[in-house]
């Protein structure tokens, strides 16, 4: 029996993490956009891998320069900016049949000086990093918005009870604990051309409200509450995925020092940690594999 042939599989390439800062200075009051953009092309690149023929290889440096050139006309929402890049590369090169474009957006706010917001001085702000992904697959466009590093905590209204116990279980049950996590979420839009900035602000607010409002029987239950709230409020969103560590806070035993500790002094452990990941979806609505291909981790 002969050995199977060795062939080229799925592939993509591009320029990763292009830091582009766009200052809009049409008036004395400047605006700033700060993005980290990755461009990856998919298509007919077999000859480059198999024969060293670069006739179809749009240089990664060219992709970088295109990002900078497109920023000259303004960035707008990161989703809209990535859609422009996707349309450009798939429309300019016949052999580019699709690709994946990703961005992280970093927030800045104006410095307050002498009681007023400064026109052109900023301080890095934001409680999270905004993310966006656009996947082009032929004529199809998949837009996935998101955020990461949104650190939240509540000091009570959380517990963990009723779990199975065996000889290795030492964790005591509780109905009053700190619940803390770093929310990473991505949500896929059911269509393109929506108001991405307004929807981002709304989703962020809904996630925070759902985290805060109800008693949490476990981080899993809170995660589902957060996702359900978003889908109930926004039919434009088809599904949402989460990756959320359980940032443990352990009550410190102060009895050796003759002190009580009524849930007031905690040790914040950075590792190991529980890691809770799940998607919240609309029943009967399929999740296209192409949209999520290449996203590292669960989301």
Backbone as CSV, one residue per row, in Angstrom:
resi,resn,N_x,N_y,N_z,CA_x,CA_y,CA_z,C_x,C_y,C_z
1,UNK,0.858,-1.201,0.000,0.000,0.000,0.000,0.887,1.242,0.000
2,UNK,0.634,2.157,-0.943,1.461,3.359,-1.048,1.082,4.369,0.018
3,UNK,2.032,5.185,0.389,1.787,6.243,1.359,0.957,7.347,0.714
4,UNK,0.065,7.991,1.471,-0.711,9.095,0.885,0.189,10.263,0.526
5,UNK,-0.194,10.975,-0.507,0.581,12.127,-0.950,0.541,13.225,0.100
6,UNK,1.589,14.011,0.131,1.660,15.177,1.025,1.232,16.400,0.228
7,UNK,0.195,17.064,0.706,-0.375,18.192,-0.032,-0.510,19.402,0.877
8,UNK,-0.702,20.551,0.264,-0.909,21.805,1.003,-2.335,21.872,1.507
9,UNK,-2.490,22.239,2.777,-3.816,22.394,3.355,-4.246,23.852,3.425
10,UNK,-5.166,24.104,4.328,-5.694,25.462,4.512,-4.558,26.418,4.843
11,UNK,-4.587,27.600,4.252,-3.508,28.562,4.493,-4.026,29.983,4.373
12,UNK,-3.326,30.892,5.009,-3.582,32.320,4.895,-2.299,33.040,5.269
13,UNK,-2.200,34.306,4.914,-1.000,35.061,5.284,-1.342,36.544,5.272
14,UNK,-0.500,37.337,5.921,-0.734,38.772,5.916,0.193,39.485,6.878
15,UNK,-0.167,40.691,7.207,0.617,41.522,8.128,-0.139,41.627,9.448
16,UNK,0.547,41.291,10.530,-0.089,41.250,11.847,0.269,42.484,12.666
17,UNK,-0.707,42.950,13.413,-0.550,43.988,14.430,0.074,45.266,13.883
18,UNK,-0.623,45.854,12.938,-0.222,47.156,12.398,-0.816,48.238,13.295
19,UNK,0.023,48.946,14.015,-0.459,50.009,14.905,-0.649,51.278,14.097
20,UNK,-1.881,51.712,13.993,-2.193,52.904,13.227,-2.942,53.887,14.134
21,UNK,-2.426,55.084,14.206,-3.056,56.159,14.978,-3.460,57.246,14.000
22,UNK,-4.743,57.569,13.981,-5.268,58.596,13.073,-5.739,59.788,13.890
23,UNK,-5.160,60.946,13.629,-5.567,62.184,14.273,-6.379,62.989,13.263
24,UNK,-7.598,63.309,13.615,-8.439,64.172,12.777,-8.313,65.589,13.300
25,UNK,-7.758,66.453,12.471,-7.457,67.819,12.896,-8.123,68.838,11.975
26,UNK,-9.379,68.545,11.552,-10.113,69.492,10.702,-10.438,70.781,11.430
27,UNK,-10.530,70.714,12.753,-10.806,71.882,13.573,-9.745,71.926,14.677
28,UNK,-9.674,73.012,15.454,-8.719,73.046,16.563,-8.970,71.961,17.613
29,UNK,-10.157,71.375,17.632,-10.478,70.310,18.570,-10.240,68.975,17.867
30,UNK,-9.130,68.326,18.180,-8.716,67.131,17.468,-9.436,65.891,17.995
31,UNK,-9.531,64.876,17.128,-10.049,63.555,17.483,-8.947,62.532,17.220
32,UNK,-8.982,61.414,17.964,-7.929,60.415,17.823,-8.543,59.019,17.760
33,UNK,-8.050,58.229,16.824,-8.388,56.811,16.708,-7.093,56.015,16.803
34,UNK,-7.096,54.965,17.606,-5.889,54.179,17.866,-6.251,52.701,17.704
35,UNK,-5.742,52.089,16.625,-6.092,50.710,16.302,-4.840,49.850,16.136
36,UNK,-5.025,48.568,16.404,-4.030,47.542,16.118,-4.681,46.584,15.125
37,UNK,-4.239,46.596,13.869,-4.948,45.937,12.776,-4.119,44.782,12.221
38,UNK,-4.795,43.669,11.970,-4.177,42.511,11.319,-4.938,42.203,10.042
39,UNK,-4.192,41.967,8.954,-4.772,41.621,7.657,-4.237,40.265,7.231
40,UNK,-5.137,39.345,6.864,-4.743,38.013,6.406,-5.564,37.656,5.175
41,UNK,-4.876,37.276,4.110,-5.532,36.964,2.850,-5.652,35.462,2.659
42,UNK,-6.764,35.054,2.015,-6.999,33.668,1.656,-7.317,33.605,0.169
43,UNK,-6.863,32.534,-0.477,-7.127,32.401,-1.906,-6.165,31.433,-2.553
44,UNK,-5.796,31.718,-3.793,-4.936,30.831,-4.578,-3.473,31.206,-4.338
45,UNK,-2.903,30.616,-3.308,-1.497,30.862,-2.984,-0.685,29.566,-3.008
46,UNK,-1.195,28.559,-3.701,-0.517,27.258,-3.716,0.865,27.359,-4.332
47,UNK,1.004,28.104,-5.410,2.292,28.164,-6.099,3.373,28.769,-5.218
48,UNK,3.004,29.705,-4.366,3.999,30.304,-3.470,4.558,29.264,-2.516
49,UNK,3.702,28.393,-2.004,4.131,27.359,-1.069,4.867,26.221,-1.774
50,UNK,4.367,25.829,-2.929,4.857,24.600,-3.549,5.969,24.834,-4.562
51,UNK,6.005,26.025,-5.176,6.957,26.274,-6.254,7.839,27.493,-6.013
52,UNK,7.582,28.225,-4.922,8.332,29.453,-4.702,7.976,30.552,-5.688
53,UNK,6.796,30.465,-6.288,6.319,31.438,-7.267,5.482,32.483,-6.537
54,UNK,5.960,33.712,-6.505,5.306,34.771,-5.735,4.356,35.631,-6.560
55,UNK,3.953,35.165,-7.731,3.124,35.985,-8.621,1.787,36.375,-7.990
56,UNK,1.304,35.580,-7.062,0.029,35.887,-6.404,0.203,36.432,-4.982
57,UNK,1.419,36.647,-4.567,1.657,37.054,-3.181,1.625,38.581,-3.074
58,UNK,0.514,39.096,-2.591,0.435,40.526,-2.276,1.279,40.734,-1.020
59,UNK,2.374,41.458,-1.159,3.347,41.561,-0.072,2.685,42.009,1.227
60,UNK,3.146,41.430,2.322,2.590,41.860,3.611,2.878,43.337,3.849
61,UNK,3.986,43.848,3.294,4.282,45.278,3.425,3.242,46.104,2.681
62,UNK,2.764,45.589,1.545,1.702,46.268,0.819,0.420,46.313,1.638
63,UNK,0.126,45.211,2.321,-1.063,45.186,3.169,-0.940,46.227,4.283
64,UNK,0.243,46.313,4.881,0.478,47.328,5.922,0.250,48.732,5.372
65,UNK,0.820,49.016,4.190,0.686,50.347,3.606,-0.760,50.667,3.262
66,UNK,-1.519,49.664,2.845,-2.928,49.868,2.527,-3.699,50.285,3.773
67,UNK,-3.394,49.659,4.892,-4.048,50.028,6.157,-3.790,51.495,6.476
68,UNK,-2.534,51.928,6.347,-2.214,53.327,6.625,-2.911,54.264,5.634
69,UNK,-2.923,53.884,4.354,-3.536,54.740,3.339,-5.034,54.868,3.556
70,UNK,-5.694,53.765,3.918,-7.125,53.822,4.167,-7.442,54.664,5.408
71,UNK,-6.523,54.669,6.382,-6.740,55.482,7.578,-6.742,56.974,7.247
72,UNK,-6.059,57.346,6.169,-6.012,58.759,5.790,-7.404,59.319,5.544
73,UNK,-8.320,58.489,5.030,-9.679,58.940,4.753,-10.596,58.841,5.966
74,UNK,-10.040,58.419,7.090,-10.831,58.274,8.304,-11.091,56.823,8.616
75,UNK,-11.229,56.531,9.902,-11.396,55.152,10.332,-12.856,54.843,10.655
76,UNK,-13.520,55.686,11.398,-14.890,55.384,11.808,-14.899,54.222,12.775
77,UNK,-15.937,53.391,12.702,-15.964,52.215,13.568,-14.930,51.205,13.064
78,UNK,-14.330,50.415,13.966,-13.367,49.414,13.499,-13.999,48.408,12.556
79,UNK,-15.269,48.056,12.772,-15.930,47.094,11.889,-16.030,47.645,10.464
80,UNK,-16.445,48.901,10.347,-16.573,49.513,9.024,-15.208,49.625,8.340
81,UNK,-14.181,49.948,9.101,-12.836,50.052,8.547,-12.369,48.700,8.005
82,UNK,-12.611,47.636,8.748,-12.205,46.308,8.296,-12.998,45.866,7.071
83,UNK,-14.269,46.210,7.007,-15.059,45.876,5.820,-14.498,46.568,4.587
84,UNK,-14.033,47.801,4.733,-13.398,48.502,3.605,-12.151,47.764,3.142
85,UNK,-11.344,47.305,4.083,-10.152,46.560,3.711,-10.506,45.253,3.014
86,UNK,-11.502,44.549,3.538,-11.911,43.281,2.930,-12.366,43.495,1.494
87,UNK,-13.194,44.509,1.271,-13.694,44.775,-0.083,-12.548,45.164,-1.012
88,UNK,-11.576,45.902,-0.498,-10.445,46.314,-1.338,-9.625,45.114,-1.803
89,UNK,-9.215,44.271,-0.882,-8.316,43.178,-1.263,-9.026,42.121,-2.108
90,UNK,-10.258,41.808,-1.773,-10.967,40.811,-2.582,-11.390,41.381,-3.934
91,UNK,-11.539,42.694,-4.020,-11.937,43.313,-5.282,-10.777,43.687,-6.181
92,UNK,-9.567,43.805,-5.617,-8.410,44.258,-6.392,-7.569,43.122,-6.950
93,UNK,-7.666,41.935,-6.371,-6.839,40.806,-6.791,-7.743,39.596,-7.004
94,UNK,-7.827,39.145,-8.268,-8.782,38.094,-8.619,-8.583,36.817,-7.823
95,UNK,-7.344,36.524,-7.450,-7.037,35.269,-6.773,-7.243,35.335,-5.258
96,UNK,-7.532,36.506,-4.734,-7.852,36.650,-3.307,-9.353,36.429,-3.168
97,UNK,-9.726,35.287,-2.649,-11.139,34.911,-2.558,-11.759,35.231,-1.202
98,UNK,-10.940,35.604,-0.261,-11.450,35.930,1.068,-10.321,36.345,1.970
99,UNK,-10.600,36.353,3.257,-9.571,36.735,4.208,-10.176,37.013,5.567
100,UNK,-9.309,37.471,6.429,-9.707,37.759,7.800,-8.993,39.021,8.246
101,UNK,-9.761,39.985,8.702,-9.198,41.249,9.160,-9.660,41.488,10.588
102,UNK,-8.716,41.831,11.439,-9.007,41.954,12.868,-8.440,43.262,13.394
103,UNK,-9.120,43.833,14.379,-8.643,45.080,14.983,-8.916,45.086,16.467
104,UNK,-8.010,45.697,17.190,-8.232,46.092,18.579,-8.249,47.618,18.609
105,UNK,-9.173,48.164,19.368,-9.267,49.628,19.451,-8.988,50.066,20.877
106,UNK,-8.091,51.031,21.019,-7.699,51.542,22.324,-8.319,52.927,22.527
107,UNK,-8.887,53.112,23.703,-9.658,54.330,23.967,-8.780,55.415,24.588
108,UNK,-9.049,56.644,24.207,-8.421,57.829,24.781,-9.514,58.801,25.190
109,UNK,-9.257,59.550,26.250,-10.189,60.603,26.640,-9.415,61.895,26.837
110,UNK,-10.133,62.988,26.726,-9.477,64.289,26.817,-9.034,64.585,28.255
111,UNK,-7.879,65.172,28.376,-7.410,65.639,29.669,-8.194,66.893,30.049
112,UNK,-8.637,66.956,31.291,-9.327,68.138,31.796,-8.292,69.089,32.380
113,UNK,-8.242,70.274,31.824,-7.294,71.293,32.282,-8.050,72.579,32.576
114,UNK,-7.860,73.109,33.770,-8.534,74.327,34.205,-10.056,74.202,34.049
115,UNK,-10.543,73.009,34.366,-11.982,72.788,34.384,-12.627,72.491,33.053
116,UNK,-11.843,72.369,31.985,-12.421,72.125,30.660,-11.639,71.036,29.939
117,UNK,-12.336,70.298,29.078,-11.654,69.280,28.288,-10.706,69.939,27.287
118,UNK,-9.484,69.429,27.247,-8.467,69.993,26.366,-8.739,69.603,24.919
119,UNK,-8.407,70.504,24.001,-8.692,70.247,22.592,-7.761,69.209,21.969
120,UNK,-6.538,69.105,22.478,-5.601,68.207,21.786,-4.651,67.477,22.750
121,UNK,-5.060,67.310,24.001,-4.278,66.531,24.963,-5.163,65.415,25.509
122,UNK,-4.628,64.189,25.513,-5.426,63.011,25.831,-4.716,62.142,26.867
123,UNK,-5.500,61.341,27.571,-4.960,60.341,28.475,-5.576,59.006,28.071
124,UNK,-4.746,57.964,28.058,-5.248,56.642,27.696,-6.319,56.216,28.706
125,UNK,-7.444,55.750,28.221,-8.564,55.424,29.095,-9.180,54.119,28.641
126,UNK,-10.388,53.907,29.087,-11.110,52.712,28.691,-10.898,51.597,29.693
127,UNK,-11.972,50.902,30.013,-11.914,49.808,30.965,-11.796,48.472,30.265
128,UNK,-11.683,48.504,28.950,-11.556,47.286,28.177,-10.954,47.630,26.826
129,UNK,-10.608,46.607,26.057,-10.146,46.788,24.689,-11.271,46.331,23.760
130,UNK,-11.663,47.190,22.861,-12.683,46.835,21.875,-12.050,46.015,20.765
131,UNK,-12.735,44.975,20.314,-12.210,44.125,19.260,-13.201,44.039,18.108
132,UNK,-12.678,43.713,16.930,-13.538,43.522,15.760,-12.852,42.551,14.813
133,UNK,-13.643,41.734,14.145,-13.157,40.805,13.134,-14.114,40.860,11.951
134,UNK,-13.544,40.930,10.745,-14.319,40.775,9.523,-13.734,39.606,8.745
135,UNK,-14.579,38.659,8.379,-14.176,37.517,7.575,-14.877,37.615,6.233
136,UNK,-14.093,37.604,5.154,-14.636,37.573,3.798,-14.476,36.170,3.252
137,UNK,-15.589,35.607,2.785,-15.597,34.270,2.201,-16.378,34.367,0.898
138,UNK,-15.645,34.613,-0.200,-16.326,34.939,-1.441,-17.059,36.256,-1.291
139,UNK,-18.341,36.256,-1.620,-19.132,37.480,-1.489,-19.705,37.664,-0.093
140,UNK,-19.575,36.653,0.753,-20.117,36.746,2.107,-19.207,37.564,3.005
141,UNK,-19.827,38.289,3.938,-19.092,39.045,4.942,-19.656,38.688,6.319
142,UNK,-18.770,38.290,7.209,-19.141,38.006,8.587,-18.478,39.062,9.472
143,UNK,-19.263,39.741,10.292,-18.752,40.794,11.178,-18.936,40.337,12.617
144,UNK,-17.824,40.273,13.333,-17.835,39.860,14.737,-17.222,40.981,15.569
145,UNK,-18.027,41.581,16.417,-17.550,42.622,17.330,-17.231,41.993,18.674
146,UNK,-16.580,42.749,19.535,-16.288,42.184,20.841,-15.526,43.130,21.745
147,UNK,-15.165,42.583,22.886,-14.336,43.291,23.852,-13.563,42.273,24.664
148,UNK,-12.498,42.745,25.311,-11.723,41.887,26.201,-11.166,42.737,27.328
149,UNK,-10.770,42.057,28.398,-10.176,42.730,29.564,-11.137,43.693,30.240
150,UNK,-12.432,43.372,30.182,-13.426,44.153,30.937,-13.527,43.527,32.327
151,UNK,-12.800,44.087,33.282,-12.700,43.518,34.623,-13.851,44.007,35.482
152,UNK,-14.624,43.049,36.007,-15.790,43.374,36.821,-15.737,42.568,38.119
153,UNK,-16.377,43.090,39.137,-16.378,42.457,40.453,-17.608,42.897,41.209
154,UNK,-18.225,41.962,41.953,-19.233,42.364,42.927,-18.916,41.682,44.254
155,UNK,-19.177,42.405,45.330,-18.685,42.006,46.644,-19.618,41.053,47.373
156,UNK,-20.825,40.857,46.838,-21.764,39.914,47.446,-22.763,39.517,46.374
157,UNK,-23.879,38.872,46.784,-24.894,38.376,45.840,-24.299,37.352,44.894
158,UNK,-23.386,36.545,45.417,-22.799,35.455,44.650,-22.468,34.320,45.603
159,UNK,-22.663,33.105,45.120,-22.336,31.931,45.922,-21.986,30.755,45.038
160,UNK,-21.692,29.626,45.690,-21.409,28.392,44.954,-21.726,27.230,45.873
161,UNK,-22.810,26.499,45.521,-23.308,25.427,46.376,-23.792,24.260,45.510
162,UNK,-23.965,23.106,46.155,-24.612,21.987,45.505,-23.770,21.225,44.525
163,UNK,-22.486,21.416,44.524,-21.595,20.724,43.585,-21.191,19.366,44.164
164,UNK,-20.813,18.420,43.299,-20.412,17.100,43.803,-19.117,17.189,44.602
165,UNK,-18.996,16.295,45.576,-17.823,16.287,46.447,-17.255,14.882,46.506
166,UNK,-15.936,14.807,46.452,-15.259,13.519,46.591,-14.076,13.696,47.530
167,UNK,-13.204,12.719,47.573,-12.097,12.740,48.537,-11.131,13.896,48.292
168,UNK,-11.185,14.495,47.091,-10.262,15.582,46.763,-10.894,16.964,46.922
169,UNK,-12.133,17.014,47.347,-12.830,18.299,47.470,-12.516,18.943,48.813
170,UNK,-12.020,20.162,48.758,-11.757,20.932,49.979,-12.512,22.254,50.000
171,UNK,-13.059,22.664,48.854,-13.714,23.961,48.762,-15.022,23.951,49.548
172,UNK,-15.202,24.847,50.505,-16.464,24.900,51.255,-17.545,25.607,50.453
173,UNK,-18.783,25.197,50.660,-19.905,25.895,50.027,-20.076,27.283,50.634
174,UNK,-20.638,28.190,49.835,-20.875,29.546,50.326,-22.036,30.170,49.572
175,UNK,-22.741,31.060,50.263,-23.763,31.889,49.619,-23.378,33.366,49.628
176,UNK,-22.155,33.639,50.010,-21.723,35.038,50.078,-20.238,35.091,49.765
177,UNK,-19.929,35.377,48.529,-18.537,35.437,48.101,-18.354,36.593,47.125
178,UNK,-17.110,36.962,46.895,-16.783,37.905,45.826,-16.837,37.162,44.494
179,UNK,-17.464,37.774,43.495,-17.447,37.261,42.129,-16.705,38.270,41.268
180,UNK,-15.631,37.818,40.641,-14.824,38.712,39.815,-14.391,37.967,38.561
181,UNK,-14.320,38.696,37.467,-13.902,38.081,36.208,-13.398,39.153,35.251
182,UNK,-12.702,38.720,34.225,-12.285,39.578,33.112,-13.076,39.113,31.891
183,UNK,-14.047,39.897,31.492,-14.946,39.473,30.428,-14.266,39.618,29.071
184,UNK,-14.231,38.515,28.331,-13.908,38.553,26.903,-15.143,38.034,26.179
185,UNK,-15.644,38.811,25.257,-16.864,38.428,24.541,-16.729,38.830,23.085
186,UNK,-17.325,38.005,22.228,-17.448,38.345,20.809,-18.873,38.035,20.377
187,UNK,-19.466,38.942,19.632,-20.809,38.714,19.130,-20.829,38.895,17.612
188,UNK,-21.568,37.986,16.972,-21.648,37.983,15.508,-22.944,38.664,15.071
189,UNK,-22.796,39.629,14.171,-23.963,40.320,13.656,-24.653,39.472,12.594
190,UNK,-25.976,39.536,12.589,-26.752,38.790,11.606,-26.715,39.446,10.233
191,UNK,-26.296,40.712,10.198,-26.229,41.441,8.949,-25.111,42.466,9.044
192,UNK,-24.739,43.057,7.927,-23.749,44.126,7.926,-24.469,45.454,7.759
193,UNK,-23.725,46.543,7.957,-24.293,47.863,7.738,-25.084,48.420,8.896
194,UNK,-24.914,47.868,10.090,-25.605,48.403,11.267,-24.764,49.529,11.874
195,UNK,-25.287,50.179,12.885,-24.545,51.231,13.581,-23.639,50.548,14.613
196,UNK,-22.418,50.225,14.199,-21.533,49.411,15.040,-21.153,50.121,16.333
197,UNK,-20.935,51.416,16.276,-20.545,52.135,17.492,-21.681,52.151,18.513
198,UNK,-22.899,52.437,18.066,-24.032,52.483,18.982,-24.321,51.103,19.568
199,UNK,-24.234,50.070,18.744,-24.492,48.721,19.236,-23.411,48.280,20.217
200,UNK,-22.172,48.646,19.954,-21.110,48.307,20.900,-21.394,48.919,22.268
201,UNK,-21.739,50.184,22.287,-22.019,50.856,23.563,-23.195,50.195,24.281
202,UNK,-24.208,49.807,23.537,-25.373,49.176,24.149,-25.038,47.800,24.693
203,UNK,-24.326,47.001,23.919,-23.963,45.651,24.381,-23.112,45.736,25.642
204,UNK,-22.154,46.628,25.656,-21.300,46.781,26.832,-22.142,47.107,28.064
205,UNK,-23.085,48.038,27.918,-23.937,48.416,29.044,-24.805,47.243,29.495
206,UNK,-25.331,46.472,28.557,-26.169,45.331,28.905,-25.376,44.253,29.635
207,UNK,-24.149,44.017,29.205,-23.308,43.028,29.879,-23.064,43.427,31.330
208,UNK,-22.787,44.690,31.553,-22.528,45.156,32.915,-23.794,45.071,33.772
209,UNK,-24.928,45.461,33.211,-26.183,45.395,33.970,-26.502,43.958,34.376
210,UNK,-26.378,43.043,33.418,-26.712,41.650,33.709,-25.761,41.042,34.723
211,UNK,-24.502,41.433,34.704,-23.546,40.951,35.702,-23.946,41.419,37.091
212,UNK,-24.411,42.648,37.188,-24.651,43.258,38.497,-25.978,42.856,39.124
213,UNK,-27.010,42.626,38.309,-28.369,42.671,38.847,-28.788,41.431,39.636
214,UNK,-28.521,40.252,39.155,-29.087,39.050,39.756,-28.092,38.341,40.669
215,UNK,-28.643,37.591,41.617,-27.792,36.706,42.426,-27.134,35.696,41.505
216,UNK,-25.857,35.450,41.714,-25.102,34.524,40.888,-24.904,33.207,41.631
217,UNK,-25.526,32.140,41.109,-25.322,30.810,41.683,-24.012,30.199,41.210
218,UNK,-23.457,30.736,40.147,-22.164,30.303,39.605,-21.838,31.254,38.465
219,UNK,-20.578,31.331,38.099,-20.199,32.192,36.988,-20.871,31.731,35.697
220,UNK,-21.122,30.419,35.579,-21.812,29.919,34.391,-23.192,30.553,34.252
221,UNK,-23.934,30.625,35.353,-25.281,31.197,35.310,-25.234,32.679,34.962
222,UNK,-24.251,33.380,35.503,-24.123,34.801,35.205,-23.759,35.012,33.746
223,UNK,-22.861,34.196,33.224,-22.492,34.276,31.806,-23.731,34.147,30.923
224,UNK,-24.576,33.155,31.206,-25.768,32.965,30.375,-26.716,34.147,30.509
225,UNK,-26.869,34.686,31.719,-27.715,35.869,31.909,-27.220,37.027,31.038
226,UNK,-25.917,37.200,30.986,-25.339,38.294,30.210,-25.616,38.106,28.721
227,UNK,-25.391,36.887,28.228,-25.635,36.632,26.817,-27.097,36.734,26.444
228,UNK,-27.971,36.204,27.301,-29.404,36.267,27.028,-29.881,37.705,26.964
229,UNK,-29.388,38.533,27.870,-29.805,39.947,27.875,-29.457,40.613,26.538
230,UNK,-28.280,40.347,26.032,-27.862,40.957,24.770,-28.752,40.497,23.621
231,UNK,-28.996,39.190,23.520,-29.791,38.679,22.404,-31.244,39.119,22.500
232,UNK,-31.777,39.233,23.710,-33.157,39.699,23.868,-33.317,41.141,23.401
233,UNK,-32.300,41.955,23.627,-32.406,43.381,23.311,-32.042,43.698,21.866
234,UNK,-31.265,42.828,21.222,-30.727,43.183,19.903,-30.915,42.058,18.888
235,UNK,-31.969,42.117,18.100,-32.152,41.114,17.047,-31.066,41.177,15.977
236,UNK,-30.315,42.281,15.925,-29.235,42.385,14.948,-28.093,41.412,15.242
237,UNK,-28.059,40.874,16.470,-26.967,40.003,16.893,-27.446,38.554,16.860
238,UNK,-26.683,37.704,16.169,-27.086,36.309,15.989,-26.636,35.426,17.147
239,UNK,-25.479,35.693,17.700,-24.926,34.858,18.771,-23.835,35.640,19.492
240,UNK,-23.505,35.181,20.692,-22.443,35.814,21.464,-21.667,34.741,22.210
241,UNK,-20.359,34.873,22.227,-19.490,33.913,22.898,-18.705,34.611,24.001
242,UNK,-18.423,33.838,25.055,-17.726,34.384,26.215,-16.552,33.481,26.609
243,UNK,-15.516,34.109,27.100,-14.445,33.428,27.823,-14.181,34.252,29.073
244,UNK,-14.462,33.647,30.268,-14.446,34.414,31.506,-13.735,33.624,32.602
245,UNK,-12.578,34.086,33.056,-11.926,33.438,34.189,-12.640,33.767,35.483
246,UNK,-12.611,32.839,36.403,-13.127,33.099,37.744,-11.949,33.595,38.579
247,UNK,-11.886,34.887,38.786,-10.779,35.495,39.520,-11.031,35.332,41.021
248,UNK,-10.455,34.280,41.581,-10.789,33.870,42.936,-10.296,34.882,43.975
249,UNK,-11.145,35.113,44.960,-10.805,35.913,46.144,-11.092,35.046,47.373
250,UNK,-10.049,34.739,48.107,-10.169,33.849,49.258,-10.109,34.654,50.553
251,UNK,-11.018,34.316,51.478,-11.036,34.984,52.784,-9.768,34.606,53.557
252,UNK,-9.082,35.604,54.060,-7.845,35.380,54.809,-8.169,35.015,56.259
253,UNK,-7.525,33.992,56.784,-7.693,33.601,58.185,-6.866,34.536,59.067
254,UNK,-7.546,35.396,59.802,-6.867,36.359,60.681,-6.849,35.901,62.137
255,UNK,-7.362,34.675,62.380,-7.433,34.202,63.767,-6.060,34.092,64.431
256,UNK,-4.962,33.764,63.710,-3.657,33.739,64.392,-3.265,35.080,65.008
257,UNK,-3.908,36.152,64.556,-3.583,37.484,65.065,-4.647,37.985,66.035
258,UNK,-5.560,37.078,66.423,-6.615,37.455,67.350,-7.670,38.338,66.735
259,UNK,-7.853,38.224,65.422,-8.803,39.078,64.715,-9.859,38.226,64.018
260,UNK,-11.072,38.753,63.945,-12.077,38.092,63.123,-11.970,38.617,61.696
261,UNK,-12.701,37.992,60.780,-12.701,38.440,59.393,-14.072,38.144,58.783
262,UNK,-15.025,39.056,59.007,-16.383,38.845,58.487,-16.488,39.199,56.995
263,UNK,-15.771,38.409,56.188,-15.795,38.587,54.729,-15.335,39.989,54.316
264,UNK,-14.250,40.445,54.912,-13.778,41.794,54.611,-12.359,41.834,54.063
265,UNK,-11.520,40.877,54.428,-10.137,40.868,53.958,-9.935,39.610,53.116
266,UNK,-9.449,39.794,51.864,-9.339,38.698,50.917,-7.935,38.645,50.311
267,UNK,-7.580,37.445,49.931,-6.384,37.240,49.114,-6.832,37.053,47.676
268,UNK,-6.378,37.925,46.784,-6.732,37.829,45.366,-5.700,36.954,44.673
269,UNK,-6.117,35.753,44.274,-5.214,34.798,43.639,-5.237,34.996,42.125
270,UNK,-4.063,35.090,41.511,-4.035,35.280,40.062,-3.983,33.952,39.307
271,UNK,-3.609,32.860,39.970,-3.594,31.534,39.353,-3.436,30.473,40.417
272,UNK,-3.944,29.288,40.195,-4.777,28.903,39.056,-6.159,29.528,39.178
273,UNK,-6.910,29.470,38.095,-8.240,30.060,38.110,-9.189,29.187,37.301
274,UNK,-10.458,29.246,37.667,-11.468,28.605,36.838,-11.619,29.379,35.546
275,UNK,-11.923,28.682,34.465,-12.115,29.336,33.166,-13.439,28.860,32.584
276,UNK,-14.384,29.768,32.468,-15.733,29.453,32.023,-15.920,29.998,30.610
277,UNK,-16.307,29.122,29.680,-16.470,29.516,28.289,-17.758,28.908,27.740
278,UNK,-18.511,29.709,27.010,-19.770,29.216,26.440,-20.254,30.191,25.382
279,UNK,-21.099,29.677,24.498,-21.795,30.532,23.544,-23.271,30.583,23.910
280,UNK,-23.893,31.707,23.627,-25.330,31.881,23.813,-25.887,32.185,22.431
281,UNK,-26.840,31.371,21.990,-27.275,31.394,20.601,-28.789,31.485,20.493
282,UNK,-29.256,31.744,19.294,-30.682,31.704,18.996,-31.014,30.308,18.466
283,UNK,-31.993,29.688,19.054,-32.334,28.330,18.666,-32.684,28.264,17.182
284,UNK,-32.081,27.276,16.496,-32.362,27.074,15.086,-31.585,27.948,14.146
285,UNK,-30.747,28.856,14.673,-29.936,29.731,13.824,-28.527,29.159,13.780
286,UNK,-28.081,28.627,12.637,-26.755,28.005,12.572,-25.640,29.033,12.726
287,UNK,-24.525,28.565,13.261,-23.348,29.409,13.420,-22.348,29.044,12.334
288,UNK,-22.083,29.934,11.375,-21.196,29.585,10.263,-19.756,29.376,10.724
289,UNK,-19.204,28.223,10.388,-17.835,27.917,10.809,-16.839,28.911,10.240
290,UNK,-17.102,29.402,9.032,-16.167,30.325,8.393,-15.989,31.606,9.193
291,UNK,-17.038,32.028,9.880,-16.967,33.277,10.627,-15.984,33.202,11.773
292,UNK,-15.867,32.012,12.390,-15.054,31.877,13.591,-13.688,31.259,13.318
293,UNK,-13.433,30.829,12.102,-12.153,30.197,11.798,-11.003,31.171,12.016
294,UNK,-9.993,30.733,12.718,-8.811,31.547,12.943,-8.845,32.386,14.189
295,UNK,-9.955,32.383,14.920,-10.004,33.115,16.184,-9.406,32.220,17.265
296,UNK,-8.345,32.679,17.868,-7.630,31.872,18.857,-8.481,31.686,20.108
297,UNK,-8.404,30.489,20.681,-9.156,30.223,21.890,-10.633,30.066,21.586
298,UNK,-11.439,30.103,22.645,-12.865,29.898,22.480,-13.530,31.073,21.775
299,UNK,-13.083,32.288,22.137,-13.648,33.463,21.455,-12.579,34.557,21.341
